[in-house]
Amino acid sequence: MEFSVYNPGDIDEIRHLFTRTFTDSESETEGAIVGNLAYEVMKTTGDNDLFVFVALDHSRQPGEQVAGCIIFSRLTFDSGIDAFLLSPVAVGTDYQGKGTGQALIHFGLRTLKDNGTELVFTYGDPDYYCRTGFAPVSEAVIKAPLPLSHPEGWLGQSLVSKEIEPIAGKPHCVEAMNKPEIW
Ligand SMILES: CC(C)(COP(=O)(O)OP(=O)(O)OC[C@H]1O[C@@H](n2cnc3c(N)ncnc32)[C@H](O)[C@@H]1OP(=O)(O)O)[C@@H](O)C(=O)NCCC(=O)NCCS
């Protein structure tokens, strides 16, 4: 498996990966929602506010090589701290349970750190994301950009120090993530 920055020409294949993976794990409706979300984030977010990383299986034919994908979009704080939000994340059903998701997230976090990112947040299953350095974040320390239906899923990590220092005020997410129903 090779890990790399995505090729914007692969955006339709990546949408398909998210749709298929979440259809398999949850439902057709959820698959369509997450596939569309991933597509919209990639399509509408500016280059400075977006990192997309893929796991590629070169044993497959071109057009079918994206085995996993993670998307980071900018979280903007008034303080100006460099922060990103990791969402969504998918590893194709055939590839799950082999360490690909964790290795891809570690690859992404290293790249963000090298680019000067200080804080990374995500909103998901703590049992999974705690394996890659994330820990639950209280909204008394860092507010989420939108109201959370599952506050226990608000997770974060600092790439530059041991702990996340409190920041006053609410951050803004990119337009494509600014949807109450996904939070
Ligand atoms: C969640 C997902 C990205 C994990 O990728 P992966 O490559 O299968 O994961 P890894 O091989 O790195 O890690 C596997 C471990 O994570 C655990 N794990 C996988 N999905 C999990 C989940 N949703 N919640 C908690 N733990 C999970 C596995 O049980 C396994 O544990 P073990 O090592 O103790 O056996 C992938 O399974 C996926 O895309 N699932 C469907 C979509 C999804 O739920 N995405 C969002 C995650 S919040």
PDB file of C-alpha atoms and ligand atoms in Angstrom:
ATOM      1  CA  MET A   1       0.000   0.000   0.000  1.00  0.00           C
ATOM      2  CA  GLU A   2       1.317   3.431  -0.924  1.00  0.00           C
ATOM      3  CA  PHE A   3       0.283   6.551   1.015  1.00  0.00           C
ATOM      4  CA  SER A   4       0.241   9.874  -0.785  1.00  0.00           C
ATOM      5  CA  VAL A   5      -1.451  13.201  -1.329  1.00  0.00           C
ATOM      6  CA  TYR A   6      -4.484  12.739  -3.567  1.00  0.00           C
ATOM      7  CA  ASN A   7      -4.646  13.498  -7.232  1.00  0.00           C
ATOM      8  CA  PRO A   8      -7.585  15.917  -7.802  1.00  0.00           C
ATOM      9  CA  GLY A   9      -8.306  13.897 -10.966  1.00  0.00           C
ATOM     10  CA  ASP A  10      -9.334  11.007  -8.671  1.00  0.00           C
ATOM     11  CA  ILE A  11     -12.167  12.908  -6.987  1.00  0.00           C
ATOM     12  CA  ASP A  12     -14.934  10.756  -8.526  1.00  0.00           C
ATOM     13  CA  GLU A  13     -13.160   7.551  -7.536  1.00  0.00           C
ATOM     14  CA  ILE A  14     -12.759   8.906  -3.985  1.00  0.00           C
ATOM     15  CA  ARG A  15     -16.449   9.821  -3.796  1.00  0.00           C
ATOM     16  CA  HIS A  16     -17.254   6.270  -4.882  1.00  0.00           C
ATOM     17  CA  LEU A  17     -14.979   4.849  -2.157  1.00  0.00           C
ATOM     18  CA  PHE A  18     -16.811   6.832   0.564  1.00  0.00           C
ATOM     19  CA  THR A  19     -20.237   5.943  -0.853  1.00  0.00           C
ATOM     20  CA  ARG A  20     -19.429   2.223  -1.099  1.00  0.00           C
ATOM     21  CA  THR A  21     -17.693   1.969   2.266  1.00  0.00           C
ATOM     22  CA  PHE A  22     -20.443   3.694   4.271  1.00  0.00           C
ATOM     23  CA  THR A  23     -23.138   1.823   2.322  1.00  0.00           C
ATOM     24  CA  ASP A  24     -21.466  -1.443   3.392  1.00  0.00           C
ATOM     25  CA  SER A  25     -20.929  -0.393   7.018  1.00  0.00           C
ATOM     26  CA  GLU A  26     -24.180   1.529   7.621  1.00  0.00           C
ATOM     27  CA  SER A  27     -26.766   2.005   4.857  1.00  0.00           C
ATOM     28  CA  GLU A  28     -27.271   3.202   1.308  1.00  0.00           C
ATOM     29  CA  THR A  29     -28.578   6.520   2.621  1.00  0.00           C
ATOM     30  CA  GLU A  30     -25.518   7.060   4.823  1.00  0.00           C
ATOM     31  CA  GLY A  31     -23.274   6.019   1.912  1.00  0.00           C
ATOM     32  CA  ALA A  32     -24.794   8.694  -0.316  1.00  0.00           C
ATOM     33  CA  ILE A  33     -24.548  11.343   2.425  1.00  0.00           C
ATOM     34  CA  VAL A  34     -20.874  10.685   3.163  1.00  0.00           C
ATOM     35  CA  GLY A  35     -19.941  10.264  -0.525  1.00  0.00           C
ATOM     36  CA  ASN A  36     -21.545  13.613  -1.328  1.00  0.00           C
ATOM     37  CA  LEU A  37     -19.952  15.251   1.691  1.00  0.00           C
ATOM     38  CA  ALA A  38     -16.461  14.065   0.717  1.00  0.00           C
ATOM     39  CA  TYR A  39     -17.035  15.243  -2.867  1.00  0.00           C
ATOM     40  CA  GLU A  40     -18.267  18.670  -1.793  1.00  0.00           C
ATOM     41  CA  VAL A  41     -15.380  19.232   0.635  1.00  0.00           C
ATOM     42  CA  MET A  42     -12.840  18.368  -2.087  1.00  0.00           C
ATOM     43  CA  LYS A  43     -14.650  20.361  -4.770  1.00  0.00           C
ATOM     44  CA  THR A  44     -15.380  23.568  -2.851  1.00  0.00           C
ATOM     45  CA  THR A  45     -12.482  23.987  -0.412  1.00  0.00           C
ATOM     46  CA  GLY A  46      -9.497  26.139  -1.351  1.00  0.00           C
ATOM     47  CA  ASP A  47      -6.043  24.551  -1.635  1.00  0.00           C
ATOM     48  CA  ASN A  48      -4.785  26.310   1.515  1.00  0.00           C
ATOM     49  CA  ASP A  49      -7.619  24.871   3.561  1.00  0.00           C
ATOM     50  CA  LEU A  50      -7.553  21.254   2.390  1.00  0.00           C
ATOM     51  CA  PHE A  51      -5.385  18.135   2.669  1.00  0.00           C
ATOM     52  CA  VAL A  52      -6.542  14.859   1.156  1.00  0.00           C
ATOM     53  CA  PHE A  53      -4.491  11.675   1.571  1.00  0.00           C
ATOM     54  CA  VAL A  54      -5.052   8.319  -0.052  1.00  0.00           C
ATOM     55  CA  ALA A  55      -3.914   4.736   0.369  1.00  0.00           C
ATOM     56  CA  LEU A  56      -3.276   3.282  -3.082  1.00  0.00           C
ATOM     57  CA  ASP A  57      -3.304  -0.374  -4.060  1.00  0.00           C
ATOM     58  CA  HIS A  58      -1.166  -0.560  -7.195  1.00  0.00           C
ATOM     59  CA  SER A  59      -2.104  -4.183  -7.794  1.00  0.00           C
ATOM     60  CA  ARG A  60      -5.545  -2.953  -8.964  1.00  0.00           C
ATOM     61  CA  GLN A  61      -6.355  -1.386 -12.300  1.00  0.00           C
ATOM     62  CA  PRO A  62      -6.201   2.398 -12.738  1.00  0.00           C
ATOM     63  CA  GLY A  63      -9.553   3.831 -11.612  1.00  0.00           C
ATOM     64  CA  GLU A  64      -9.835   1.231  -8.832  1.00  0.00           C
ATOM     65  CA  GLN A  65      -6.661   1.859  -6.865  1.00  0.00           C
ATOM     66  CA  VAL A  66      -7.900   4.129  -4.056  1.00  0.00           C
ATOM     67  CA  ALA A  67      -8.239   1.775  -1.073  1.00  0.00           C
ATOM     68  CA  GLY A  68      -8.556   4.434   1.629  1.00  0.00           C
ATOM     69  CA  CYS A  69      -8.953   8.171   1.969  1.00  0.00           C
ATOM     70  CA  ILE A  70      -8.825  10.778   4.748  1.00  0.00           C
ATOM     71  CA  ILE A  71      -9.787  14.423   4.386  1.00  0.00           C
ATOM     72  CA  PHE A  72      -8.571  17.336   6.524  1.00  0.00           C
ATOM     73  CA  SER A  73     -10.222  20.753   6.152  1.00  0.00           C
ATOM     74  CA  ARG A  74      -9.284  23.960   7.938  1.00  0.00           C
ATOM     75  CA  LEU A  75     -10.751  25.016  11.272  1.00  0.00           C
ATOM     76  CA  THR A  76     -10.326  28.763  11.620  1.00  0.00           C
ATOM     77  CA  PHE A  77      -9.852  30.291  15.077  1.00  0.00           C
ATOM     78  CA  ASP A  78      -9.788  34.036  15.750  1.00  0.00           C
ATOM     79  CA  SER A  79      -6.423  33.492  17.483  1.00  0.00           C
ATOM     80  CA  GLY A  80      -4.957  32.463  14.109  1.00  0.00           C
ATOM     81  CA  ILE A  81      -3.672  29.084  15.343  1.00  0.00           C
ATOM     82  CA  ASP A  82      -3.168  26.618  12.462  1.00  0.00           C
ATOM     83  CA  ALA A  83      -5.809  23.894  12.924  1.00  0.00           C
ATOM     84  CA  PHE A  84      -7.507  21.230  10.809  1.00  0.00           C
ATOM     85  CA  LEU A  85     -10.488  18.932  11.113  1.00  0.00           C
ATOM     86  CA  LEU A  86     -10.152  15.275  10.066  1.00  0.00           C
ATOM     87  CA  SER A  87     -13.402  14.115   8.433  1.00  0.00           C
ATOM     88  CA  PRO A  88     -14.521  12.001   6.705  1.00  0.00           C
ATOM     89  CA  VAL A  89     -12.366   8.842   6.814  1.00  0.00           C
ATOM     90  CA  ALA A  90     -12.867   5.598   4.903  1.00  0.00           C
ATOM     91  CA  VAL A  91     -10.941   2.418   4.243  1.00  0.00           C
ATOM     92  CA  GLY A  92     -12.596   0.205   1.626  1.00  0.00           C
ATOM     93  CA  THR A  93     -14.419  -2.795   3.058  1.00  0.00           C
ATOM     94  CA  ASP A  94     -11.984  -5.288   1.471  1.00  0.00           C
ATOM     95  CA  TYR A  95      -9.016  -3.527   3.073  1.00  0.00           C
ATOM     96  CA  GLN A  96     -10.278  -3.018   6.622  1.00  0.00           C
ATOM     97  CA  GLY A  97      -8.655  -4.412   9.757  1.00  0.00           C
ATOM     98  CA  LYS A  98      -5.107  -4.490   8.363  1.00  0.00           C
ATOM     99  CA  GLY A  99      -3.780  -1.253   9.848  1.00  0.00           C
ATOM    100  CA  THR A 100      -4.366   0.833   6.716  1.00  0.00           C
ATOM    101  CA  GLY A 101      -6.597   3.412   8.430  1.00  0.00           C
ATOM    102  CA  GLN A 102      -4.174   4.025  11.279  1.00  0.00           C
ATOM    103  CA  ALA A 103      -1.126   4.156   8.986  1.00  0.00           C
ATOM    104  CA  LEU A 104      -2.888   6.612   6.655  1.00  0.00           C
ATOM    105  CA  ILE A 105      -3.908   8.868   9.560  1.00  0.00           C
ATOM    106  CA  HIS A 106      -0.317   8.818  10.923  1.00  0.00           C
ATOM    107  CA  PHE A 107       0.936   9.700   7.436  1.00  0.00           C
ATOM    108  CA  GLY A 108      -1.528  12.607   7.224  1.00  0.00           C
ATOM    109  CA  LEU A 109      -0.680  13.924  10.692  1.00  0.00           C
ATOM    110  CA  ARG A 110       3.072  13.878   9.934  1.00  0.00           C
ATOM    111  CA  THR A 111       2.474  15.814   6.718  1.00  0.00           C
ATOM    112  CA  LEU A 112       0.293  18.404   8.455  1.00  0.00           C
ATOM    113  CA  LYS A 113       2.891  18.828  11.197  1.00  0.00           C
ATOM    114  CA  ASP A 114       5.600  19.394   8.570  1.00  0.00           C
ATOM    115  CA  ASN A 115       3.336  22.083   7.082  1.00  0.00           C
ATOM    116  CA  GLY A 116       3.063  23.948  10.394  1.00  0.00           C
ATOM    117  CA  THR A 117      -0.282  22.686  11.658  1.00  0.00           C
ATOM    118  CA  GLU A 118      -0.528  22.847  15.444  1.00  0.00           C
ATOM    119  CA  LEU A 119      -3.916  21.334  16.295  1.00  0.00           C
ATOM    120  CA  VAL A 120      -6.018  18.611  14.695  1.00  0.00           C
ATOM    121  CA  PHE A 121      -9.590  17.723  15.645  1.00  0.00           C
ATOM    122  CA  THR A 122     -11.996  15.041  14.575  1.00  0.00           C
ATOM    123  CA  TYR A 123     -15.548  13.969  15.379  1.00  0.00           C
ATOM    124  CA  GLY A 124     -15.998  10.232  15.572  1.00  0.00           C
ATOM    125  CA  ASP A 125     -15.543   7.063  17.549  1.00  0.00           C
ATOM    126  CA  PRO A 126     -13.099   7.692  20.441  1.00  0.00           C
ATOM    127  CA  ASP A 127     -12.153   3.979  20.553  1.00  0.00           C
ATOM    128  CA  TYR A 128     -10.826   4.211  17.018  1.00  0.00           C
ATOM    129  CA  TYR A 129      -9.278   7.678  16.893  1.00  0.00           C
ATOM    130  CA  CYS A 130      -7.529   7.349  20.276  1.00  0.00           C
ATOM    131  CA  ARG A 131      -5.238   4.845  18.501  1.00  0.00           C
ATOM    132  CA  THR A 132      -3.771   7.709  16.484  1.00  0.00           C
ATOM    133  CA  GLY A 133      -3.145  10.224  19.259  1.00  0.00           C
ATOM    134  CA  PHE A 134      -6.594  11.812  19.557  1.00  0.00           C
ATOM    135  CA  ALA A 135      -8.212  12.279  22.951  1.00  0.00           C
ATOM    136  CA  PRO A 136     -11.613  13.597  24.028  1.00  0.00           C
ATOM    137  CA  VAL A 137     -11.769  17.392  24.144  1.00  0.00           C
ATOM    138  CA  SER A 138     -14.127  19.237  26.453  1.00  0.00           C
ATOM    139  CA  GLU A 139     -15.966  22.117  24.848  1.00  0.00           C
ATOM    140  CA  ALA A 140     -14.889  24.143  27.889  1.00  0.00           C
ATOM    141  CA  VAL A 141     -11.368  23.875  26.392  1.00  0.00           C
ATOM    142  CA  ILE A 142     -12.100  24.031  22.630  1.00  0.00           C
ATOM    143  CA  LYS A 143     -15.564  24.619  21.266  1.00  0.00           C
ATOM    144  CA  ALA A 144     -16.790  22.650  18.280  1.00  0.00           C
ATOM    145  CA  PRO A 145     -17.830  24.741  15.271  1.00  0.00           C
ATOM    146  CA  LEU A 146     -21.448  23.513  15.417  1.00  0.00           C
ATOM    147  CA  PRO A 147     -23.646  21.992  18.152  1.00  0.00           C
ATOM    148  CA  LEU A 148     -22.683  18.343  18.727  1.00  0.00           C
ATOM    149  CA  SER A 149     -25.220  15.519  18.865  1.00  0.00           C
ATOM    150  CA  HIS A 150     -22.501  13.278  20.372  1.00  0.00           C
ATOM    151  CA  PRO A 151     -20.194  15.488  22.498  1.00  0.00           C
ATOM    152  CA  GLU A 152     -18.131  12.426  23.458  1.00  0.00           C
ATOM    153  CA  GLY A 153     -17.037  12.203  19.813  1.00  0.00           C
ATOM    154  CA  TRP A 154     -15.295  15.602  19.844  1.00  0.00           C
ATOM    155  CA  LEU A 155     -11.600  14.665  19.811  1.00  0.00           C
ATOM    156  CA  GLY A 156      -8.342  16.472  19.290  1.00  0.00           C
ATOM    157  CA  GLN A 157      -4.574  16.439  19.567  1.00  0.00           C
ATOM    158  CA  SER A 158      -1.737  18.917  19.517  1.00  0.00           C
ATOM    159  CA  LEU A 159       1.036  18.213  17.005  1.00  0.00           C
ATOM    160  CA  VAL A 160       3.426  20.579  18.820  1.00  0.00           C
ATOM    161  CA  SER A 161       2.912  20.056  22.543  1.00  0.00           C
ATOM    162  CA  LYS A 162       1.606  17.496  25.007  1.00  0.00           C
ATOM    163  CA  GLU A 163      -1.694  19.166  25.768  1.00  0.00           C
ATOM    164  CA  ILE A 164      -4.236  21.366  24.055  1.00  0.00           C
ATOM    165  CA  GLU A 165      -4.399  24.779  25.721  1.00  0.00           C
ATOM    166  CA  PRO A 166      -7.874  26.345  25.994  1.00  0.00           C
ATOM    167  CA  ILE A 167      -8.870  28.750  23.226  1.00  0.00           C
ATOM    168  CA  ALA A 168     -11.711  31.234  23.690  1.00  0.00           C
ATOM    169  CA  GLY A 169     -14.412  31.536  21.036  1.00  0.00           C
ATOM    170  CA  LYS A 170     -15.882  29.185  18.449  1.00  0.00           C
ATOM    171  CA  PRO A 171     -13.851  28.101  15.418  1.00  0.00           C
ATOM    172  CA  HIS A 172     -15.320  28.124  11.901  1.00  0.00           C
ATOM    173  CA  CYS A 173     -15.214  25.100   9.638  1.00  0.00           C
ATOM    174  CA  VAL A 174     -15.145  25.241   5.836  1.00  0.00           C
ATOM    175  CA  GLU A 175     -18.464  25.771   4.062  1.00  0.00           C
ATOM    176  CA  ALA A 176     -18.938  22.131   3.013  1.00  0.00           C
ATOM    177  CA  MET A 177     -18.629  20.976   6.662  1.00  0.00           C
ATOM    178  CA  ASN A 178     -20.914  23.738   7.936  1.00  0.00           C
ATOM    179  CA  LYS A 179     -24.001  21.508   8.041  1.00  0.00           C
ATOM    180  CA  PRO A 180     -25.816  20.946  11.364  1.00  0.00           C
ATOM    181  CA  GLU A 181     -26.945  17.447  10.332  1.00  0.00           C
ATOM    182  CA  ILE A 182     -23.399  16.043  10.126  1.00  0.00           C
ATOM    183  CA  TRP A 183     -22.526  17.181  13.659  1.00  0.00           C
TER     184      TRP A 183
HETATM  185  C1  LIG B   1     -13.039   2.918  10.634  1.00  0.00           C
HETATM  186  C2  LIG B   1     -12.058   2.586   9.510  1.00  0.00           C
HETATM  187  C3  LIG B   1     -11.594   3.858   8.843  1.00  0.00           C
HETATM  188  C4  LIG B   1     -10.872   1.852  10.129  1.00  0.00           C
HETATM  189  O1  LIG B   1      -9.913   1.562   9.112  1.00  0.00           O
HETATM  190  P1  LIG B   1      -9.109   0.170   9.155  1.00  0.00           P
HETATM  191  O2  LIG B   1      -8.027   0.233   8.148  1.00  0.00           O
HETATM  192  O3  LIG B   1     -10.102  -0.931   9.050  1.00  0.00           O
HETATM  193  O4  LIG B   1      -8.550   0.234  10.649  1.00  0.00           O
HETATM  194  P2  LIG B   1      -7.162  -0.313  11.180  1.00  0.00           P
HETATM  195  O5  LIG B   1      -6.851  -1.612  10.502  1.00  0.00           O
HETATM  196  O6  LIG B   1      -6.155   0.758  11.161  1.00  0.00           O
HETATM  197  O7  LIG B   1      -7.546  -0.573  12.697  1.00  0.00           O
HETATM  198  C5  LIG B   1      -8.325  -1.692  12.995  1.00  0.00           C
HETATM  199  C6  LIG B   1      -8.719  -1.651  14.444  1.00  0.00           C
HETATM  200  O8  LIG B   1      -9.659  -0.592  14.652  1.00  0.00           O
HETATM  201  C7  LIG B   1     -10.888  -1.134  15.137  1.00  0.00           C
HETATM  202  N1  LIG B   1     -11.968  -0.398  14.504  1.00  0.00           N
HETATM  203  C8  LIG B   1     -12.281  -0.377  13.191  1.00  0.00           C
HETATM  204  N2  LIG B   1     -13.357   0.418  13.015  1.00  0.00           N
HETATM  205  C9  LIG B   1     -13.700   0.899  14.219  1.00  0.00           C
HETATM  206  C10 LIG B   1     -14.725   1.752  14.677  1.00  0.00           C
HETATM  207  N3  LIG B   1     -15.624   2.303  13.855  1.00  0.00           N
HETATM  208  N4  LIG B   1     -14.772   2.019  16.002  1.00  0.00           N
HETATM  209  C11 LIG B   1     -13.879   1.483  16.857  1.00  0.00           C
HETATM  210  N5  LIG B   1     -12.884   0.659  16.482  1.00  0.00           N
HETATM  211  C12 LIG B   1     -12.811   0.372  15.178  1.00  0.00           C
HETATM  212  C13 LIG B   1     -10.884  -2.577  14.701  1.00  0.00           C
HETATM  213  O9  LIG B   1     -11.705  -3.327  15.554  1.00  0.00           O
HETATM  214  C14 LIG B   1      -9.418  -2.946  14.828  1.00  0.00           C
HETATM  215  O10 LIG B   1      -9.114  -3.227  16.172  1.00  0.00           O
HETATM  216  P3  LIG B   1      -7.979  -4.319  16.576  1.00  0.00           P
HETATM  217  O11 LIG B   1      -6.693  -3.818  15.957  1.00  0.00           O
HETATM  218  O12 LIG B   1      -7.974  -4.260  18.065  1.00  0.00           O
HETATM  219  O13 LIG B   1      -8.435  -5.600  15.987  1.00  0.00           O
HETATM  220  C15 LIG B   1     -12.685   1.627   8.461  1.00  0.00           C
HETATM  221  O14 LIG B   1     -13.019   0.439   9.086  1.00  0.00           O
HETATM  222  C16 LIG B   1     -13.907   2.226   7.793  1.00  0.00           C
HETATM  223  O15 LIG B   1     -13.768   2.968   6.826  1.00  0.00           O
HETATM  224  N6  LIG B   1     -15.098   1.865   8.300  1.00  0.00           N
HETATM  225  C17 LIG B   1     -16.355   2.306   7.739  1.00  0.00           C
HETATM  226  C18 LIG B   1     -16.498   3.784   7.721  1.00  0.00           C
HETATM  227  C19 LIG B   1     -16.312   4.449   9.071  1.00  0.00           C
HETATM  228  O16 LIG B   1     -16.875   4.012  10.069  1.00  0.00           O
HETATM  229  N7  LIG B   1     -15.536   5.571   9.093  1.00  0.00           N
HETATM  230  C20 LIG B   1     -15.420   6.486  10.218  1.00  0.00           C
HETATM  231  C21 LIG B   1     -14.774   5.987  11.438  1.00  0.00           C
HETATM  232  S1  LIG B   1     -15.342   6.885  12.900  1.00  0.00           S
END
